[in-house]
């Protein structure tokens, strides 16, 4: 495979040879107990799937209101759990042949595309556990995305596959995805163990199952972690929103503005993941996180089936009440503005840092992917040269705050909730959950960077003192 070659120092960014230091090796091996350790992760592995199914019950049977026991006694809670929660799931959300065909069909299709479609090959960072070796990543996400968009349009137009089926089968498809999340995690865990690829293990089975055992599982030229990060969650999320919008179109003869808003929001996110796939290669998930339940389950089931609640809620509301949720024109325009400004900062923020890192890595490249937004690449950027050898960007959005892409992501996520109005908490779940995820991620990341860069990190924090919002936090 030919590897995309960088133009390194042409932009004033010196090429970093990525020599692995002793500290890199130590940090790469260091086991840190996150998420409450083995007990905390067990609670999450049981709690997340149950919560997702609970949300389904709320959307399907309570118009988005939070279902709860009629009385808060042990009997009342038991009755609620068995009669309301469990029974409803058994009656309406168990996987069926159609849901397995739809979900697993898409998973298989996206894996086949990842294997066969063309795309540039990009080198990742030098990996401490491989003594500085760089892995190659085939970035054919864009080809997959464009082929999928055209194919789905053809399938729906000619009645070969009716995309409203996704919304009709939302519960069973979600349950199928939950089961697949566990199956894939187990397969990756066991196979990587058999192949002797376990890495940074804590010795606690459930903790390692959750955090992952293998850093870079691969099937031939498919990098499973990268495939799972980009090719399943975001396209599935997008098609759930398309399906919900189509259902409303069928009922009303037009797509209401909030449903169109969600289709646009999920299109932008999914499109960004595919068009900037080569940038993901140098992101924290790819070079540091292992491929365990946390990433696999979340990508296969969690992201698509919890981030879609605004779209499902809008559809259920319309089907139940016969009218769609609508807002005043200024309110709708303001939300479109929040979404688009948030997207602009998200896209260019990720792009500025990742391209800067690719320049250091010698893997910088430009692509004809839509949209290439102004200020996505900084010419002759300002940076701090650390004694570790790495450079820290202090320019563009990265000179304003230390996590501009997180702020932008949060702006978009709150707009997804606000477009549904204020009658249900469920569309705001993603925002609330995301605040916790990103806050936790920031803490973990900053601790790691403080250890890795020492005084240079302090200098960076002095030059860029705010994390999310200038002069506030
Ligand atoms: P980052 O892109 O923030 O990557 C963190 C790493 O970047 C650090 O460990 C450090 O690595 C390097 N770094 C930090 N600051 C600088 C700097 N100033 N200059 C150069 N390098 C720097 O992390 P994420 O992977 O968390 O986020 C990527 C995107 O994914 C974000 O937009 C985020 O919102 C999104 N995301 C979305 C999720 C979702 O569910 N929707 C979930 C998680 C993330 P090093 O040690 O190599 O220097």
XYZ file of C-alpha atoms and ligand atoms in Angstrom:
521
model
C 0.000 0.000 0.000
C 1.354 3.419 -0.935
C 1.464 5.773 2.011
C 0.491 9.426 1.712
C 3.666 11.444 2.144
C 3.755 14.662 4.055
C 5.121 18.032 3.110
C 6.298 18.569 6.706
C 8.375 21.674 7.275
C 6.999 23.618 4.285
C 4.437 25.126 6.619
C 6.930 25.973 9.361
C 6.075 22.850 11.349
C 9.169 20.738 11.923
C 8.888 17.045 11.333
C 8.957 15.144 14.604
C 10.728 11.842 14.220
C 8.529 10.352 16.893
C 11.390 8.800 18.806
C 9.886 6.835 21.621
C 11.134 8.032 25.004
C 11.209 6.019 28.236
C 8.396 8.234 29.515
C 6.241 7.394 26.466
C 6.728 3.715 27.192
C 5.895 4.161 30.864
C 2.743 6.182 30.121
C 1.665 3.680 27.523
C 1.954 0.819 30.013
C 0.602 2.621 33.051
C -2.734 1.248 34.276
C -4.972 3.940 35.712
C -8.306 2.891 37.192
C -11.023 5.021 35.669
C -14.817 4.947 35.948
C -14.803 3.630 39.540
C -12.534 0.673 38.706
C -13.829 -2.881 38.223
C -17.035 -2.283 40.210
C -17.831 0.958 38.378
C -17.362 -0.536 34.931
C -19.529 -3.570 35.801
C -22.295 -1.185 36.831
C -21.883 0.654 33.520
C -21.936 -2.520 31.435
C -25.216 -3.558 33.048
C -26.635 -0.077 33.432
C -26.106 1.307 29.906
C -28.054 -1.353 28.010
C -30.813 -1.224 30.632
C -30.959 2.544 30.369
C -31.166 2.417 26.579
C -34.070 -0.008 26.789
C -35.704 2.155 29.447
C -35.519 5.137 27.094
C -37.148 3.013 24.421
C -40.040 2.237 26.797
C -40.406 5.959 27.544
C -40.431 6.919 23.856
C -42.591 4.068 22.669
C -45.190 4.020 25.450
C -45.018 7.332 27.328
C -44.505 9.946 24.588
C -41.052 10.706 25.937
C -42.082 11.170 29.581
C -39.871 9.387 32.118
C -41.782 6.231 33.070
C -41.751 5.468 36.808
C -43.462 3.313 39.403
C -46.951 4.393 40.412
C -45.872 4.182 44.058
C -42.331 4.235 45.435
C -42.606 1.095 47.552
C -40.704 -2.159 46.997
C -43.898 -3.677 45.599
C -44.467 -0.664 43.361
C -40.917 -0.768 41.986
C -41.152 -4.544 41.414
C -44.458 -4.162 39.630
C -43.054 -1.386 37.461
C -39.917 -3.358 36.619
C -41.686 -6.575 35.626
C -45.004 -5.368 34.220
C -44.068 -2.073 32.709
C -40.387 -2.258 31.830
C -39.578 -5.928 31.200
C -42.926 -6.878 29.707
C -42.923 -3.954 27.281
C -39.425 -4.861 26.129
C -40.350 -8.517 25.672
C -43.452 -7.508 23.728
C -41.906 -4.917 21.438
C -38.127 -4.619 21.481
C -36.746 -8.128 21.165
C -34.609 -8.664 18.072
C -36.374 -10.281 15.135
C -35.246 -11.514 11.747
C -35.874 -8.154 10.108
C -33.959 -6.180 12.741
C -31.004 -8.587 12.511
C -31.046 -8.337 8.712
C -31.144 -4.530 8.782
C -28.522 -3.940 11.467
C -26.118 -6.806 10.820
C -26.577 -6.282 7.079
C -25.337 -2.734 7.477
C -22.461 -3.781 9.739
C -21.359 -6.415 7.200
C -21.821 -4.001 4.291
C -19.704 -1.324 5.960
C -16.964 -3.858 6.772
C -16.898 -5.041 3.153
C -16.652 -1.431 1.974
C -13.850 -0.787 4.484
C -11.963 -3.717 3.033
C -12.410 -3.123 -0.672
C -13.017 0.564 -1.409
C -10.106 2.770 -2.418
C -8.686 5.549 -0.287
C -5.400 7.062 0.801
C -3.225 5.196 3.268
C -2.053 7.282 6.204
C 0.539 6.472 8.846
C -0.415 6.693 12.502
C 1.805 7.797 15.355
C 4.838 5.815 16.362
C 3.624 3.338 18.952
C 5.629 2.841 22.138
C 4.605 -0.827 22.525
C 5.796 -1.546 18.963
C 9.148 0.176 19.613
C 8.221 3.177 17.505
C 6.624 1.378 14.569
C 3.845 3.273 12.771
C 0.723 1.437 11.622
C -0.871 2.218 8.274
C -4.545 3.132 8.005
C -6.597 2.796 4.843
C -8.848 5.879 4.856
C -11.657 4.940 2.488
C -14.446 6.373 4.642
C -15.256 9.046 2.088
C -15.729 6.548 -0.741
C -17.887 4.437 1.596
C -19.989 7.446 2.559
C -20.654 8.655 -0.981
C -21.396 5.128 -2.239
C -23.748 4.586 0.710
C -25.622 7.861 0.164
C -26.210 7.068 -3.508
C -27.080 3.433 -2.838
C -29.556 4.272 -0.083
C -31.277 6.826 -2.326
C -31.593 4.219 -5.101
C -32.830 1.499 -2.719
C -35.490 3.756 -1.262
C -36.584 5.351 -4.530
C -37.079 2.001 -6.275
C -38.813 0.480 -3.240
C -36.114 -2.157 -2.740
C -35.650 -1.094 0.869
C -38.117 1.226 2.541
C -36.099 3.402 4.933
C -39.112 4.023 7.189
C -38.595 0.437 8.382
C -35.689 1.669 10.512
C -38.004 3.894 12.565
C -40.660 1.149 12.725
C -38.092 -1.348 13.988
C -36.231 1.068 16.240
C -36.557 -1.081 19.423
C -35.594 -4.455 17.873
C -32.746 -2.891 15.870
C -31.408 -1.249 19.021
C -31.598 -4.529 20.916
C -29.754 -6.265 18.066
C -27.042 -3.588 18.259
C -26.764 -4.063 22.048
C -26.215 -7.804 21.617
C -23.713 -7.195 18.812
C -21.832 -4.752 21.080
C -21.268 -7.553 23.610
C -20.507 -10.178 20.941
C -17.933 -8.009 19.186
C -16.275 -6.987 22.482
C -15.989 -10.652 23.463
C -14.614 -11.673 20.080
C -11.972 -8.927 20.115
C -11.035 -9.743 23.706
C -10.723 -13.505 23.160
C -9.065 -13.430 19.745
C -6.520 -10.808 20.757
C -5.725 -12.942 23.840
C -5.225 -16.041 21.695
C -2.942 -14.019 19.421
C -0.964 -12.703 22.401
C -1.917 -9.086 21.717
C -3.129 -8.072 25.171
C -1.713 -4.748 26.269
C -1.739 -2.560 29.411
C -3.767 -5.146 31.341
C -4.940 -4.461 34.888
C -5.438 -8.104 35.835
C -9.118 -7.485 36.662
C -11.153 -9.310 34.050
C -14.188 -7.027 33.955
C -12.058 -3.892 33.959
C -9.960 -5.178 31.070
C -13.071 -6.319 29.228
C -14.449 -2.789 29.560
C -11.268 -0.850 28.757
C -10.146 -3.354 26.130
C -7.288 -5.789 25.873
C -5.834 -4.999 22.482
C -4.689 -1.570 21.282
C -4.892 -2.095 17.529
C -7.041 -5.077 16.538
C -7.061 -5.646 12.798
C -8.692 -7.962 10.290
C -6.497 -7.830 7.236
C -6.326 -4.192 6.287
C -9.340 -3.162 8.363
C -8.414 -1.449 11.597
C -11.368 -2.489 13.772
C -11.139 0.493 16.099
C -11.130 3.044 13.317
C -13.878 1.209 11.435
C -16.051 1.080 14.549
C -15.435 4.765 15.326
C -16.512 6.098 11.959
C -18.315 3.602 9.746
C -21.144 2.321 11.939
C -22.282 4.818 14.614
C -22.612 8.017 12.636
C -24.126 6.619 9.424
C -26.612 4.560 11.495
C -27.474 7.695 13.473
C -27.973 9.621 10.250
C -30.242 6.946 8.760
C -32.357 6.790 11.930
C -32.980 10.520 11.565
C -33.700 10.167 7.855
C -36.145 7.384 8.655
C -37.918 9.450 11.334
C -38.165 12.399 8.924
C -39.576 10.120 6.206
C -42.248 8.873 8.607
C -43.337 12.447 9.201
C -43.229 13.154 5.496
C -45.539 10.184 4.905
C -47.994 11.434 7.524
C -47.930 15.154 6.742
C -46.765 15.454 3.150
C -43.817 17.619 4.208
C -40.828 17.382 6.542
C -41.258 19.679 9.554
C -38.356 22.049 10.272
C -37.218 20.276 13.503
C -37.012 16.913 11.689
C -35.067 18.532 8.831
C -32.807 20.144 11.451
C -31.964 16.719 12.926
C -31.261 15.224 9.500
C -28.902 18.119 8.777
C -27.242 17.837 12.211
C -26.598 14.117 11.833
C -25.541 14.491 8.210
C -22.944 17.075 9.204
C -21.542 14.884 11.978
C -21.421 11.743 9.880
C -19.999 13.594 6.895
C -17.303 15.171 9.103
C -16.219 11.752 10.371
C -15.837 10.383 6.850
C -14.287 13.412 5.200
C -11.760 13.913 7.997
C -11.083 10.254 8.594
C -7.378 10.619 7.929
C -7.258 13.111 10.824
C -8.692 10.555 13.249
C -5.566 8.451 12.840
C -3.657 10.777 15.203
C -6.505 11.160 17.712
C -6.401 9.925 21.314
C -8.862 7.070 20.747
C -6.719 5.577 18.030
C -3.245 5.953 19.495
C -4.026 5.400 23.183
C -7.423 3.841 23.998
C -7.774 0.097 23.722
C -10.590 -1.597 21.874
C -12.908 -2.816 24.611
C -16.549 -2.586 25.630
C -16.237 1.177 26.174
C -15.404 1.924 22.533
C -17.044 -1.056 20.850
C -20.388 -1.027 22.637
C -20.594 2.710 22.567
C -19.910 2.908 18.844
C -22.028 -0.063 17.829
C -25.055 0.658 20.024
C -24.689 3.617 22.372
C -23.965 6.427 19.929
C -26.587 5.671 17.285
C -29.378 4.670 19.663
C -29.044 7.325 22.352
C -27.888 10.271 20.259
C -30.962 9.807 18.042
C -33.521 10.472 20.730
C -34.412 13.940 19.446
C -35.303 12.513 16.048
C -37.320 9.621 17.495
C -39.067 11.908 19.964
C -40.098 14.345 17.197
C -41.487 11.460 15.135
C -43.344 9.851 18.058
C -44.829 13.191 19.039
C -46.165 13.736 15.539
C -47.533 10.200 15.213
C -49.207 10.381 18.598
C -50.632 13.892 18.392
C -51.237 14.170 14.651
C -49.319 17.470 14.532
C -45.602 18.093 14.393
C -43.633 20.079 16.945
C -42.987 23.548 15.577
C -41.367 26.716 16.847
C -41.402 30.389 15.992
C -39.259 31.387 13.008
C -36.714 33.383 15.088
C -36.281 30.455 17.507
C -35.759 27.995 14.631
C -33.331 30.315 12.834
C -31.395 30.872 16.072
C -31.015 27.125 16.538
C -29.862 26.611 12.970
C -27.284 29.334 13.653
C -26.090 27.601 16.860
C -25.804 24.309 14.992
C -23.908 25.757 12.039
C -21.560 27.936 14.107
C -20.934 24.961 16.428
C -20.243 22.784 13.419
C -17.855 25.320 11.938
C -15.778 25.490 15.140
C -15.942 21.694 15.562
C -14.810 21.014 12.003
C -12.074 23.631 11.822
C -10.939 23.048 15.437
C -10.407 19.328 14.884
C -8.901 20.008 11.499
C -6.450 22.672 12.754
C -5.020 20.442 15.462
C -5.079 17.181 13.545
C -3.495 18.663 10.435
C -0.836 20.300 12.590
C -0.127 16.902 14.165
C -0.116 15.254 10.750
C 2.474 17.777 9.597
C 4.714 16.809 12.490
C 4.070 13.176 11.730
C 4.936 13.664 8.060
C 1.514 12.419 6.997
C -0.152 15.734 6.089
C -2.348 15.621 3.008
C -5.161 17.569 1.420
C -8.332 15.954 0.088
C -11.197 16.979 -2.126
C -13.816 16.296 0.483
C -16.794 18.563 0.957
C -16.834 20.951 2.772
C -13.284 22.289 3.222
C -13.944 25.237 5.486
C -11.799 28.354 5.724
C -9.300 28.324 8.632
C -9.195 24.509 8.773
C -5.446 24.612 8.313
C -3.205 27.234 9.925
C -0.308 28.576 7.940
C 2.945 28.940 9.923
C 1.238 28.259 13.244
C 2.500 29.332 16.656
C 3.427 26.433 18.892
C 5.431 25.400 21.945
C 8.287 23.008 21.345
C 8.321 20.667 24.314
C 11.402 18.994 25.708
C 9.653 15.714 24.890
C 10.035 16.704 21.239
C 6.326 17.051 20.413
C 4.816 20.413 19.558
C 1.766 21.959 21.214
C -0.341 24.170 19.001
C -1.192 27.595 20.473
C -2.749 29.157 17.412
C -6.143 29.317 15.712
C -8.918 28.067 18.002
C -6.160 26.391 20.035
C -4.862 29.792 21.062
C -8.309 30.734 22.391
C -9.107 27.733 24.615
C -7.558 24.320 25.243
C -10.555 22.269 24.086
C -12.321 24.328 21.389
C -13.638 21.212 19.630
C -15.348 20.069 22.859
C -17.078 23.441 23.282
C -18.277 23.229 19.697
C -19.486 19.664 20.144
C -21.450 20.764 23.198
C -23.004 23.665 21.272
C -24.243 21.249 18.644
C -25.532 18.756 21.189
C -27.584 21.331 23.091
C -29.130 22.495 19.813
C -30.266 18.889 19.175
C -32.243 19.077 22.431
C -33.572 22.602 22.045
C -35.083 21.862 18.636
C -37.550 19.482 20.308
C -38.877 22.060 22.791
C -39.019 21.546 26.539
C -41.590 18.820 27.174
C -39.269 15.846 27.451
C -35.890 15.275 29.071
C -34.898 12.506 26.660
C -33.692 14.732 23.795
C -31.428 16.461 26.360
C -29.934 13.207 27.587
C -27.195 13.352 24.963
C -26.135 16.843 26.044
C -26.109 15.952 29.774
C -24.283 12.709 29.167
C -21.820 14.414 26.846
C -20.975 17.073 29.448
C -19.994 14.222 31.817
C -18.066 12.323 29.110
C -16.102 15.347 27.959
C -15.384 16.616 31.476
C -14.043 13.195 32.406
C -12.069 12.978 29.171
C -10.540 16.415 29.770
C -9.438 15.403 33.270
C -7.865 12.158 32.050
C -6.229 13.850 29.092
C -4.816 16.804 31.047
C -3.387 14.491 33.717
C -1.664 12.485 31.011
C -0.353 15.587 29.227
C 0.891 17.113 32.512
C 2.943 13.958 33.136
C 4.168 13.766 29.566
C 5.112 17.419 29.022
C 5.883 18.592 32.587
C 6.941 22.263 32.637
C 6.052 22.716 28.963
C 2.454 21.786 29.747
C 2.436 24.399 32.519
C 3.720 26.952 30.023
C 1.013 25.899 27.548
C -1.677 26.285 30.260
C -0.264 29.709 31.074
C -0.433 30.784 27.416
C -3.895 29.296 26.896
C -5.471 29.574 30.353
C -9.100 28.662 29.541
C -10.408 25.180 28.793
C -13.861 25.647 27.241
C -14.863 29.341 27.261
C -12.535 32.356 27.222
C -12.651 34.333 30.507
C -15.184 31.927 32.043
C -13.719 28.432 32.419
P -8.341 15.469 21.432
O -8.498 15.732 19.982
O -8.555 16.609 22.361
O -6.911 14.803 21.652
C -6.186 14.889 22.865
C -4.695 14.762 22.569
O -4.294 15.793 21.665
C -3.832 14.976 23.790
O -3.699 13.786 24.512
C -2.522 15.428 23.202
O -1.868 14.259 22.676
C -2.976 16.241 21.999
N -3.050 17.663 22.267
C -3.747 18.316 23.203
N -3.620 19.637 23.060
C -2.807 19.826 21.991
C -2.292 20.978 21.340
N -2.572 22.211 21.757
N -1.497 20.814 20.255
C -1.182 19.578 19.805
N -1.640 18.446 20.391
C -2.443 18.568 21.471
O -9.272 14.360 21.916
P -10.521 13.601 21.545
O -10.105 12.410 20.762
O -11.160 13.449 22.878
O -11.500 14.513 20.654
C -11.580 14.516 19.230
C -12.979 14.945 18.802
O -13.896 13.879 19.005
C -13.555 16.132 19.578
O -14.223 16.999 18.703
C -14.560 15.507 20.513
O -15.593 16.406 20.847
C -15.039 14.353 19.678
N -15.616 13.300 20.499
C -16.930 12.995 20.282
C -17.539 12.023 21.048
C -18.972 11.732 20.834
O -19.457 10.754 21.396
N -19.711 12.540 20.092
C -16.805 11.269 22.087
C -15.435 11.680 22.215
C -14.854 12.642 21.438
P -0.260 14.049 22.712
O 0.035 13.430 24.018
O 0.043 13.129 21.570
O 0.374 15.387 22.533
